[in-house]
Structures are given as C-alpha cells and as structure tokens.
C-alpha cells in the first residue's frame, strides 16, 4: 500500500476512534513499519508546536539565561523527547502487563490520536498567542483538550492492551505525569 493509502486509512481509523468504534484498529498498520510511520504525526504537528514555542519565547525565558537560538534548540529537543519518552516507557510497561504482543496495536493508534488531540491543543494555544482568544480563555479551552486526552487515551489503552478501565486510565495518567516531569525539567535549563 502506498504512503497516501496508509495515511487515508489512518485518518479513517482516527475518525472511528473518535466515535469509540473498535473497528478503527483495522485501519491502522499495527506492525513495526506502521509504528515508525505513525511518527509522521510528530512531523505534521511540529510547525504548530514550533510557532507556539516562538510566540512564547519572552514569557518562557524570563529569569533564564537562554537567548533565542539556544532556547529553540532546547525546545526542539524537548519536542523530540516528548514524542519518544512515552513509547520507550511503554515497551517496558507492556511486558509488566504481559501484553508485549499488543505494543504496536496500542502505540500506533496512540500516535495517530495525537493528530486531532494535540492539533486541537496547539490551535487553542496559538489562538491565545495571537490574541484571538481573550486572556485566560485558551487555558480554559485547553481543559477540554485535556479531558479528551484522558477519555480517548483510556479508550485506546483499554481496548488495544486488553485492560480494564482502571489500568487504562493509569496508563494515561502515567503519560500525563511523564509529560509534566519532562516539561518541568526542561524549563529549568
């Protein structure tokens, strides 16, 4: 299948995931190749992230010694870490859950799910950065994105890893906490 065909299938799959339809998994390439291909989402979201990072330069660097170029390098590395840390941790977690064969089934869909979820969050951030939204509105709207992250994240973790809702939600919480810790550590540079 061509790259365009795989992309169309993944987008169809995401549409079904957003409708909580388990038939979605049939549209994803849940192989090693599909896993690596799913990181195209990071590439697609990078311009939105980069624009937000540029807009936040003065606010994020107050009290820091970083000038613009080192700040961009640190934020770029942070973006790469944010896309690779959780999949790395999940390699070990699926073993603990005795579901190593389900790793790709989970991670491929997880990566593709970031397209609508993170895309929404970045668009909200940018609307705040460009003062399209009134002060404080972006943060309030961001909470709905966070809620969607927990709801859909629990759905895909539960189905893909064949786990109960408690374990599925715990995986989403782990992902969220890893993101917070990473952001806090990097913000201290």
JSON list of C-alpha atoms in Angstrom, two decimals:
[
{"chain": "A", "resi": 1, "resn": "UNK", "atom": "CA", "xyz": [0.00, 0.00, 0.00]},
{"chain": "A", "resi": 2, "resn": "UNK", "atom": "CA", "xyz": [1.25, 3.49, -0.82]},
{"chain": "A", "resi": 3, "resn": "UNK", "atom": "CA", "xyz": [2.07, 6.11, 1.82]},
{"chain": "A", "resi": 4, "resn": "UNK", "atom": "CA", "xyz": [-1.01, 8.05, 0.75]},
{"chain": "A", "resi": 5, "resn": "UNK", "atom": "CA", "xyz": [-3.17, 4.97, 1.18]},
{"chain": "A", "resi": 6, "resn": "UNK", "atom": "CA", "xyz": [-1.76, 4.33, 4.65]},
{"chain": "A", "resi": 7, "resn": "UNK", "atom": "CA", "xyz": [-2.43, 7.97, 5.57]},
{"chain": "A", "resi": 8, "resn": "UNK", "atom": "CA", "xyz": [-6.03, 7.76, 4.35]},
{"chain": "A", "resi": 9, "resn": "UNK", "atom": "CA", "xyz": [-6.56, 4.55, 6.30]},
{"chain": "A", "resi": 10, "resn": "UNK", "atom": "CA", "xyz": [-5.09, 6.05, 9.46]},
{"chain": "A", "resi": 11, "resn": "UNK", "atom": "CA", "xyz": [-7.34, 9.11, 9.14]},
{"chain": "A", "resi": 12, "resn": "UNK", "atom": "CA", "xyz": [-10.36, 6.82, 8.71]},
{"chain": "A", "resi": 13, "resn": "UNK", "atom": "CA", "xyz": [-9.20, 4.91, 11.77]},
{"chain": "A", "resi": 14, "resn": "UNK", "atom": "CA", "xyz": [-8.89, 8.11, 13.80]},
{"chain": "A", "resi": 15, "resn": "UNK", "atom": "CA", "xyz": [-12.41, 9.11, 12.79]},
{"chain": "A", "resi": 16, "resn": "UNK", "atom": "CA", "xyz": [-13.64, 5.77, 14.13]},
{"chain": "A", "resi": 17, "resn": "UNK", "atom": "CA", "xyz": [-11.57, 6.07, 17.33]},
{"chain": "A", "resi": 18, "resn": "UNK", "atom": "CA", "xyz": [-13.16, 9.47, 17.95]},
{"chain": "A", "resi": 19, "resn": "UNK", "atom": "CA", "xyz": [-16.54, 7.70, 17.68]},
{"chain": "A", "resi": 20, "resn": "UNK", "atom": "CA", "xyz": [-15.34, 4.99, 20.14]},
{"chain": "A", "resi": 21, "resn": "UNK", "atom": "CA", "xyz": [-15.63, 2.39, 17.39]},
{"chain": "A", "resi": 22, "resn": "UNK", "atom": "CA", "xyz": [-13.23, -0.55, 17.81]},
{"chain": "A", "resi": 23, "resn": "UNK", "atom": "CA", "xyz": [-13.36, -1.23, 14.06]},
{"chain": "A", "resi": 24, "resn": "UNK", "atom": "CA", "xyz": [-10.82, 1.60, 13.91]},
{"chain": "A", "resi": 25, "resn": "UNK", "atom": "CA", "xyz": [-7.96, -0.80, 14.61]},
{"chain": "A", "resi": 26, "resn": "UNK", "atom": "CA", "xyz": [-8.47, -2.49, 11.23]},
{"chain": "A", "resi": 27, "resn": "UNK", "atom": "CA", "xyz": [-7.43, 0.76, 9.50]},
{"chain": "A", "resi": 28, "resn": "UNK", "atom": "CA", "xyz": [-4.03, 1.07, 11.17]},
{"chain": "A", "resi": 29, "resn": "UNK", "atom": "CA", "xyz": [-0.79, -0.64, 10.20]},
{"chain": "A", "resi": 30, "resn": "UNK", "atom": "CA", "xyz": [-0.02, -2.18, 13.59]},
{"chain": "A", "resi": 31, "resn": "UNK", "atom": "CA", "xyz": [3.40, -3.50, 12.61]},
{"chain": "A", "resi": 32, "resn": "UNK", "atom": "CA", "xyz": [6.94, -2.26, 13.27]},
{"chain": "A", "resi": 33, "resn": "UNK", "atom": "CA", "xyz": [6.78, -0.39, 9.97]},
{"chain": "A", "resi": 34, "resn": "UNK", "atom": "CA", "xyz": [3.42, 1.13, 10.92]},
{"chain": "A", "resi": 35, "resn": "UNK", "atom": "CA", "xyz": [4.82, 2.12, 14.31]},
{"chain": "A", "resi": 36, "resn": "UNK", "atom": "CA", "xyz": [7.65, 4.11, 12.74]},
{"chain": "A", "resi": 37, "resn": "UNK", "atom": "CA", "xyz": [5.31, 5.54, 10.10]},
{"chain": "A", "resi": 38, "resn": "UNK", "atom": "CA", "xyz": [2.95, 6.79, 12.82]},
{"chain": "A", "resi": 39, "resn": "UNK", "atom": "CA", "xyz": [5.61, 9.28, 13.90]},
{"chain": "A", "resi": 40, "resn": "UNK", "atom": "CA", "xyz": [4.69, 11.31, 10.81]},
{"chain": "A", "resi": 41, "resn": "UNK", "atom": "CA", "xyz": [2.16, 12.83, 13.19]},
{"chain": "A", "resi": 42, "resn": "UNK", "atom": "CA", "xyz": [5.05, 14.43, 15.10]},
{"chain": "A", "resi": 43, "resn": "UNK", "atom": "CA", "xyz": [6.28, 15.92, 11.84]},
{"chain": "A", "resi": 44, "resn": "UNK", "atom": "CA", "xyz": [2.80, 17.19, 10.95]},
{"chain": "A", "resi": 45, "resn": "UNK", "atom": "CA", "xyz": [2.34, 18.82, 14.36]},
{"chain": "A", "resi": 46, "resn": "UNK", "atom": "CA", "xyz": [5.86, 20.27, 14.56]},
{"chain": "A", "resi": 47, "resn": "UNK", "atom": "CA", "xyz": [5.03, 23.56, 12.74]},
{"chain": "A", "resi": 48, "resn": "UNK", "atom": "CA", "xyz": [2.22, 24.27, 15.20]},
{"chain": "A", "resi": 49, "resn": "UNK", "atom": "CA", "xyz": [4.46, 23.45, 18.14]},
{"chain": "A", "resi": 50, "resn": "UNK", "atom": "CA", "xyz": [7.34, 25.49, 16.75]},
{"chain": "A", "resi": 51, "resn": "UNK", "atom": "CA", "xyz": [5.11, 28.51, 16.16]},
{"chain": "A", "resi": 52, "resn": "UNK", "atom": "CA", "xyz": [3.80, 28.31, 19.72]},
{"chain": "A", "resi": 53, "resn": "UNK", "atom": "CA", "xyz": [7.34, 27.98, 21.09]},
{"chain": "A", "resi": 54, "resn": "UNK", "atom": "CA", "xyz": [8.48, 31.05, 19.14]},
{"chain": "A", "resi": 55, "resn": "UNK", "atom": "CA", "xyz": [5.49, 33.04, 20.39]},
{"chain": "A", "resi": 56, "resn": "UNK", "atom": "CA", "xyz": [6.27, 32.01, 23.99]},
{"chain": "A", "resi": 57, "resn": "UNK", "atom": "CA", "xyz": [9.97, 32.94, 23.88]},
{"chain": "A", "resi": 58, "resn": "UNK", "atom": "CA", "xyz": [9.86, 36.02, 26.11]},
{"chain": "A", "resi": 59, "resn": "UNK", "atom": "CA", "xyz": [7.38, 34.52, 28.56]},
{"chain": "A", "resi": 60, "resn": "UNK", "atom": "CA", "xyz": [9.15, 31.19, 28.95]},
{"chain": "A", "resi": 61, "resn": "UNK", "atom": "CA", "xyz": [12.65, 32.59, 29.22]},
{"chain": "A", "resi": 62, "resn": "UNK", "atom": "CA", "xyz": [12.08, 35.29, 31.85]},
{"chain": "A", "resi": 63, "resn": "UNK", "atom": "CA", "xyz": [14.64, 34.57, 34.54]},
{"chain": "A", "resi": 64, "resn": "UNK", "atom": "CA", "xyz": [16.55, 32.27, 32.19]},
{"chain": "A", "resi": 65, "resn": "UNK", "atom": "CA", "xyz": [19.93, 32.85, 30.61]},
{"chain": "A", "resi": 66, "resn": "UNK", "atom": "CA", "xyz": [18.89, 31.37, 27.25]},
{"chain": "A", "resi": 67, "resn": "UNK", "atom": "CA", "xyz": [18.93, 33.55, 24.18]},
{"chain": "A", "resi": 68, "resn": "UNK", "atom": "CA", "xyz": [16.66, 32.82, 21.22]},
{"chain": "A", "resi": 69, "resn": "UNK", "atom": "CA", "xyz": [18.71, 30.20, 19.33]},
{"chain": "A", "resi": 70, "resn": "UNK", "atom": "CA", "xyz": [19.66, 28.09, 22.38]},
{"chain": "A", "resi": 71, "resn": "UNK", "atom": "CA", "xyz": [16.03, 28.36, 23.51]},
{"chain": "A", "resi": 72, "resn": "UNK", "atom": "CA", "xyz": [14.87, 26.96, 20.15]},
{"chain": "A", "resi": 73, "resn": "UNK", "atom": "CA", "xyz": [17.39, 24.13, 20.37]},
{"chain": "A", "resi": 74, "resn": "UNK", "atom": "CA", "xyz": [16.25, 23.21, 23.88]},
{"chain": "A", "resi": 75, "resn": "UNK", "atom": "CA", "xyz": [12.58, 23.36, 22.85]},
{"chain": "A", "resi": 76, "resn": "UNK", "atom": "CA", "xyz": [13.27, 21.27, 19.74]},
{"chain": "A", "resi": 77, "resn": "UNK", "atom": "CA", "xyz": [14.99, 18.63, 21.83]},
{"chain": "A", "resi": 78, "resn": "UNK", "atom": "CA", "xyz": [12.10, 18.81, 24.28]},
{"chain": "A", "resi": 79, "resn": "UNK", "atom": "CA", "xyz": [9.68, 18.11, 21.43]},
{"chain": "A", "resi": 80, "resn": "UNK", "atom": "CA", "xyz": [11.69, 15.05, 20.39]},
{"chain": "A", "resi": 81, "resn": "UNK", "atom": "CA", "xyz": [11.81, 13.77, 23.98]},
{"chain": "A", "resi": 82, "resn": "UNK", "atom": "CA", "xyz": [8.06, 14.31, 24.36]},
{"chain": "A", "resi": 83, "resn": "UNK", "atom": "CA", "xyz": [7.46, 12.07, 21.33]},
{"chain": "A", "resi": 84, "resn": "UNK", "atom": "CA", "xyz": [9.89, 9.33, 22.32]},
{"chain": "A", "resi": 85, "resn": "UNK", "atom": "CA", "xyz": [9.82, 9.01, 26.12]},
{"chain": "A", "resi": 86, "resn": "UNK", "atom": "CA", "xyz": [6.34, 7.52, 26.47]},
{"chain": "A", "resi": 87, "resn": "UNK", "atom": "CA", "xyz": [6.77, 4.91, 23.69]},
{"chain": "A", "resi": 88, "resn": "UNK", "atom": "CA", "xyz": [10.05, 3.92, 25.34]},
{"chain": "A", "resi": 89, "resn": "UNK", "atom": "CA", "xyz": [8.42, 3.55, 28.77]},
{"chain": "A", "resi": 90, "resn": "UNK", "atom": "CA", "xyz": [5.55, 1.60, 27.22]},
{"chain": "A", "resi": 91, "resn": "UNK", "atom": "CA", "xyz": [7.98, -1.02, 25.88]},
{"chain": "A", "resi": 92, "resn": "UNK", "atom": "CA", "xyz": [8.62, -2.00, 29.49]},
{"chain": "A", "resi": 93, "resn": "UNK", "atom": "CA", "xyz": [5.08, -1.47, 30.72]},
{"chain": "A", "resi": 94, "resn": "UNK", "atom": "CA", "xyz": [3.55, -3.86, 28.17]},
{"chain": "A", "resi": 95, "resn": "UNK", "atom": "CA", "xyz": [5.93, -6.52, 29.48]},
{"chain": "A", "resi": 96, "resn": "UNK", "atom": "CA", "xyz": [4.76, -5.84, 33.05]},
{"chain": "A", "resi": 97, "resn": "UNK", "atom": "CA", "xyz": [1.15, -6.09, 31.85]},
{"chain": "A", "resi": 98, "resn": "UNK", "atom": "CA", "xyz": [2.02, -9.31, 30.00]},
{"chain": "A", "resi": 99, "resn": "UNK", "atom": "CA", "xyz": [0.88, -7.76, 26.72]},
{"chain": "A", "resi": 100, "resn": "UNK", "atom": "CA", "xyz": [4.09, -7.32, 24.68]},
{"chain": "A", "resi": 101, "resn": "UNK", "atom": "CA", "xyz": [2.34, -8.54, 21.53]},
{"chain": "A", "resi": 102, "resn": "UNK", "atom": "CA", "xyz": [-0.13, -5.63, 21.87]},
{"chain": "A", "resi": 103, "resn": "UNK", "atom": "CA", "xyz": [2.54, -2.88, 21.90]},
{"chain": "A", "resi": 104, "resn": "UNK", "atom": "CA", "xyz": [2.13, -1.84, 18.26]},
{"chain": "A", "resi": 105, "resn": "UNK", "atom": "CA", "xyz": [-1.65, -2.11, 18.45]},
{"chain": "A", "resi": 106, "resn": "UNK", "atom": "CA", "xyz": [-1.54, 0.48, 21.22]},
{"chain": "A", "resi": 107, "resn": "UNK", "atom": "CA", "xyz": [1.33, 2.77, 20.20]},
{"chain": "A", "resi": 108, "resn": "UNK", "atom": "CA", "xyz": [0.33, 3.15, 16.55]},
{"chain": "A", "resi": 109, "resn": "UNK", "atom": "CA", "xyz": [-3.18, 4.26, 17.46]},
{"chain": "A", "resi": 110, "resn": "UNK", "atom": "CA", "xyz": [-1.83, 6.38, 20.32]},
{"chain": "A", "resi": 111, "resn": "UNK", "atom": "CA", "xyz": [0.50, 8.26, 17.98]},
{"chain": "A", "resi": 112, "resn": "UNK", "atom": "CA", "xyz": [-2.22, 8.84, 15.40]},
{"chain": "A", "resi": 113, "resn": "UNK", "atom": "CA", "xyz": [-4.62, 10.02, 18.10]},
{"chain": "A", "resi": 114, "resn": "UNK", "atom": "CA", "xyz": [-2.22, 12.85, 18.82]},
{"chain": "A", "resi": 115, "resn": "UNK", "atom": "CA", "xyz": [-3.11, 14.40, 15.47]},
{"chain": "A", "resi": 116, "resn": "UNK", "atom": "CA", "xyz": [-6.61, 15.56, 16.45]},
{"chain": "A", "resi": 117, "resn": "UNK", "atom": "CA", "xyz": [-5.93, 15.93, 20.18]},
{"chain": "A", "resi": 118, "resn": "UNK", "atom": "CA", "xyz": [-2.62, 17.75, 20.08]},
{"chain": "A", "resi": 119, "resn": "UNK", "atom": "CA", "xyz": [-3.65, 19.57, 16.94]},
{"chain": "A", "resi": 120, "resn": "UNK", "atom": "CA", "xyz": [-6.64, 20.99, 18.82]},
{"chain": "A", "resi": 121, "resn": "UNK", "atom": "CA", "xyz": [-4.50, 21.98, 21.81]},
{"chain": "A", "resi": 122, "resn": "UNK", "atom": "CA", "xyz": [-1.88, 23.69, 19.61]},
{"chain": "A", "resi": 123, "resn": "UNK", "atom": "CA", "xyz": [-4.58, 25.61, 17.75]},
{"chain": "A", "resi": 124, "resn": "UNK", "atom": "CA", "xyz": [-6.00, 26.79, 21.08]},
{"chain": "A", "resi": 125, "resn": "UNK", "atom": "CA", "xyz": [-2.53, 27.80, 22.26]},
{"chain": "A", "resi": 126, "resn": "UNK", "atom": "CA", "xyz": [-1.92, 29.70, 19.04]},
{"chain": "A", "resi": 127, "resn": "UNK", "atom": "CA", "xyz": [-5.29, 31.43, 19.25]},
{"chain": "A", "resi": 128, "resn": "UNK", "atom": "CA", "xyz": [-4.18, 32.65, 22.69]},
{"chain": "A", "resi": 129, "resn": "UNK", "atom": "CA", "xyz": [-0.68, 33.54, 21.48]},
{"chain": "A", "resi": 130, "resn": "UNK", "atom": "CA", "xyz": [-2.10, 35.67, 18.66]},
{"chain": "A", "resi": 131, "resn": "UNK", "atom": "CA", "xyz": [-4.71, 37.21, 21.00]},
{"chain": "A", "resi": 132, "resn": "UNK", "atom": "CA", "xyz": [-7.63, 35.78, 19.04]},
{"chain": "A", "resi": 133, "resn": "UNK", "atom": "CA", "xyz": [-8.93, 34.46, 22.35]},
{"chain": "A", "resi": 134, "resn": "UNK", "atom": "CA", "xyz": [-9.27, 36.73, 25.38]},
{"chain": "A", "resi": 135, "resn": "UNK", "atom": "CA", "xyz": [-6.72, 36.30, 28.20]},
{"chain": "A", "resi": 136, "resn": "UNK", "atom": "CA", "xyz": [-7.36, 33.12, 30.13]},
{"chain": "A", "resi": 137, "resn": "UNK", "atom": "CA", "xyz": [-9.70, 31.62, 27.53]},
{"chain": "A", "resi": 138, "resn": "UNK", "atom": "CA", "xyz": [-7.02, 29.43, 25.97]},
{"chain": "A", "resi": 139, "resn": "UNK", "atom": "CA", "xyz": [-6.30, 27.83, 29.33]},
{"chain": "A", "resi": 140, "resn": "UNK", "atom": "CA", "xyz": [-10.00, 27.18, 29.92]},
{"chain": "A", "resi": 141, "resn": "UNK", "atom": "CA", "xyz": [-10.47, 25.62, 26.49]},
{"chain": "A", "resi": 142, "resn": "UNK", "atom": "CA", "xyz": [-7.26, 23.63, 26.99]},
{"chain": "A", "resi": 143, "resn": "UNK", "atom": "CA", "xyz": [-9.03, 21.81, 29.83]},
{"chain": "A", "resi": 144, "resn": "UNK", "atom": "CA", "xyz": [-11.48, 20.30, 27.32]},
{"chain": "A", "resi": 145, "resn": "UNK", "atom": "CA", "xyz": [-8.49, 19.07, 25.33]},
{"chain": "A", "resi": 146, "resn": "UNK", "atom": "CA", "xyz": [-7.08, 17.53, 28.49]},
{"chain": "A", "resi": 147, "resn": "UNK", "atom": "CA", "xyz": [-10.39, 15.83, 29.20]},
{"chain": "A", "resi": 148, "resn": "UNK", "atom": "CA", "xyz": [-10.43, 14.43, 25.64]},
{"chain": "A", "resi": 149, "resn": "UNK", "atom": "CA", "xyz": [-6.86, 13.18, 26.16]},
{"chain": "A", "resi": 150, "resn": "UNK", "atom": "CA", "xyz": [-7.93, 11.23, 29.25]},
{"chain": "A", "resi": 151, "resn": "UNK", "atom": "CA", "xyz": [-11.15, 9.89, 27.74]},
{"chain": "A", "resi": 152, "resn": "UNK", "atom": "CA", "xyz": [-9.77, 8.80, 24.36]},
{"chain": "A", "resi": 153, "resn": "UNK", "atom": "CA", "xyz": [-6.44, 7.74, 25.84]},
{"chain": "A", "resi": 154, "resn": "UNK", "atom": "CA", "xyz": [-8.23, 5.43, 28.27]},
{"chain": "A", "resi": 155, "resn": "UNK", "atom": "CA", "xyz": [-10.36, 4.03, 25.46]},
{"chain": "A", "resi": 156, "resn": "UNK", "atom": "CA", "xyz": [-7.40, 3.13, 23.25]},
{"chain": "A", "resi": 157, "resn": "UNK", "atom": "CA", "xyz": [-5.29, 1.82, 26.14]},
{"chain": "A", "resi": 158, "resn": "UNK", "atom": "CA", "xyz": [-8.16, -0.34, 27.38]},
{"chain": "A", "resi": 159, "resn": "UNK", "atom": "CA", "xyz": [-9.02, -1.81, 24.00]},
{"chain": "A", "resi": 160, "resn": "UNK", "atom": "CA", "xyz": [-5.55, -2.09, 22.47]},
{"chain": "A", "resi": 161, "resn": "UNK", "atom": "CA", "xyz": [-3.91, -3.54, 25.57]},
{"chain": "A", "resi": 162, "resn": "UNK", "atom": "CA", "xyz": [-6.98, -5.53, 26.64]},
{"chain": "A", "resi": 163, "resn": "UNK", "atom": "CA", "xyz": [-7.02, -3.94, 30.08]},
{"chain": "A", "resi": 164, "resn": "UNK", "atom": "CA", "xyz": [-9.72, -2.77, 32.44]},
{"chain": "A", "resi": 165, "resn": "UNK", "atom": "CA", "xyz": [-10.58, 0.90, 32.73]},
{"chain": "A", "resi": 166, "resn": "UNK", "atom": "CA", "xyz": [-8.55, 1.38, 35.92]},
{"chain": "A", "resi": 167, "resn": "UNK", "atom": "CA", "xyz": [-5.35, 0.14, 34.30]},
{"chain": "A", "resi": 168, "resn": "UNK", "atom": "CA", "xyz": [-6.12, 2.02, 31.09]},
{"chain": "A", "resi": 169, "resn": "UNK", "atom": "CA", "xyz": [-6.65, 5.28, 32.97]},
{"chain": "A", "resi": 170, "resn": "UNK", "atom": "CA", "xyz": [-3.46, 4.66, 34.95]},
{"chain": "A", "resi": 171, "resn": "UNK", "atom": "CA", "xyz": [-1.52, 4.42, 31.68]},
{"chain": "A", "resi": 172, "resn": "UNK", "atom": "CA", "xyz": [-2.95, 7.78, 30.58]},
{"chain": "A", "resi": 173, "resn": "UNK", "atom": "CA", "xyz": [-2.06, 9.31, 33.95]},
{"chain": "A", "resi": 174, "resn": "UNK", "atom": "CA", "xyz": [1.47, 7.92, 33.58]},
{"chain": "A", "resi": 175, "resn": "UNK", "atom": "CA", "xyz": [1.76, 9.54, 30.14]},
{"chain": "A", "resi": 176, "resn": "UNK", "atom": "CA", "xyz": [0.48, 12.86, 31.53]},
{"chain": "A", "resi": 177, "resn": "UNK", "atom": "CA", "xyz": [2.84, 12.79, 34.53]},
{"chain": "A", "resi": 178, "resn": "UNK", "atom": "CA", "xyz": [5.83, 11.92, 32.32]},
{"chain": "A", "resi": 179, "resn": "UNK", "atom": "CA", "xyz": [4.95, 14.93, 30.17]},
{"chain": "A", "resi": 180, "resn": "UNK", "atom": "CA", "xyz": [4.73, 17.21, 33.20]},
{"chain": "A", "resi": 181, "resn": "UNK", "atom": "CA", "xyz": [8.03, 16.00, 34.63]},
{"chain": "A", "resi": 182, "resn": "UNK", "atom": "CA", "xyz": [9.76, 16.40, 31.28]},
{"chain": "A", "resi": 183, "resn": "UNK", "atom": "CA", "xyz": [8.37, 19.91, 30.84]},
{"chain": "A", "resi": 184, "resn": "UNK", "atom": "CA", "xyz": [9.44, 20.92, 34.34]},
{"chain": "A", "resi": 185, "resn": "UNK", "atom": "CA", "xyz": [12.95, 19.54, 33.92]},
{"chain": "A", "resi": 186, "resn": "UNK", "atom": "CA", "xyz": [13.43, 21.21, 30.57]},
{"chain": "A", "resi": 187, "resn": "UNK", "atom": "CA", "xyz": [12.03, 24.53, 31.80]},
{"chain": "A", "resi": 188, "resn": "UNK", "atom": "CA", "xyz": [14.89, 24.67, 34.32]},
{"chain": "A", "resi": 189, "resn": "UNK", "atom": "CA", "xyz": [17.52, 24.73, 31.59]}
]
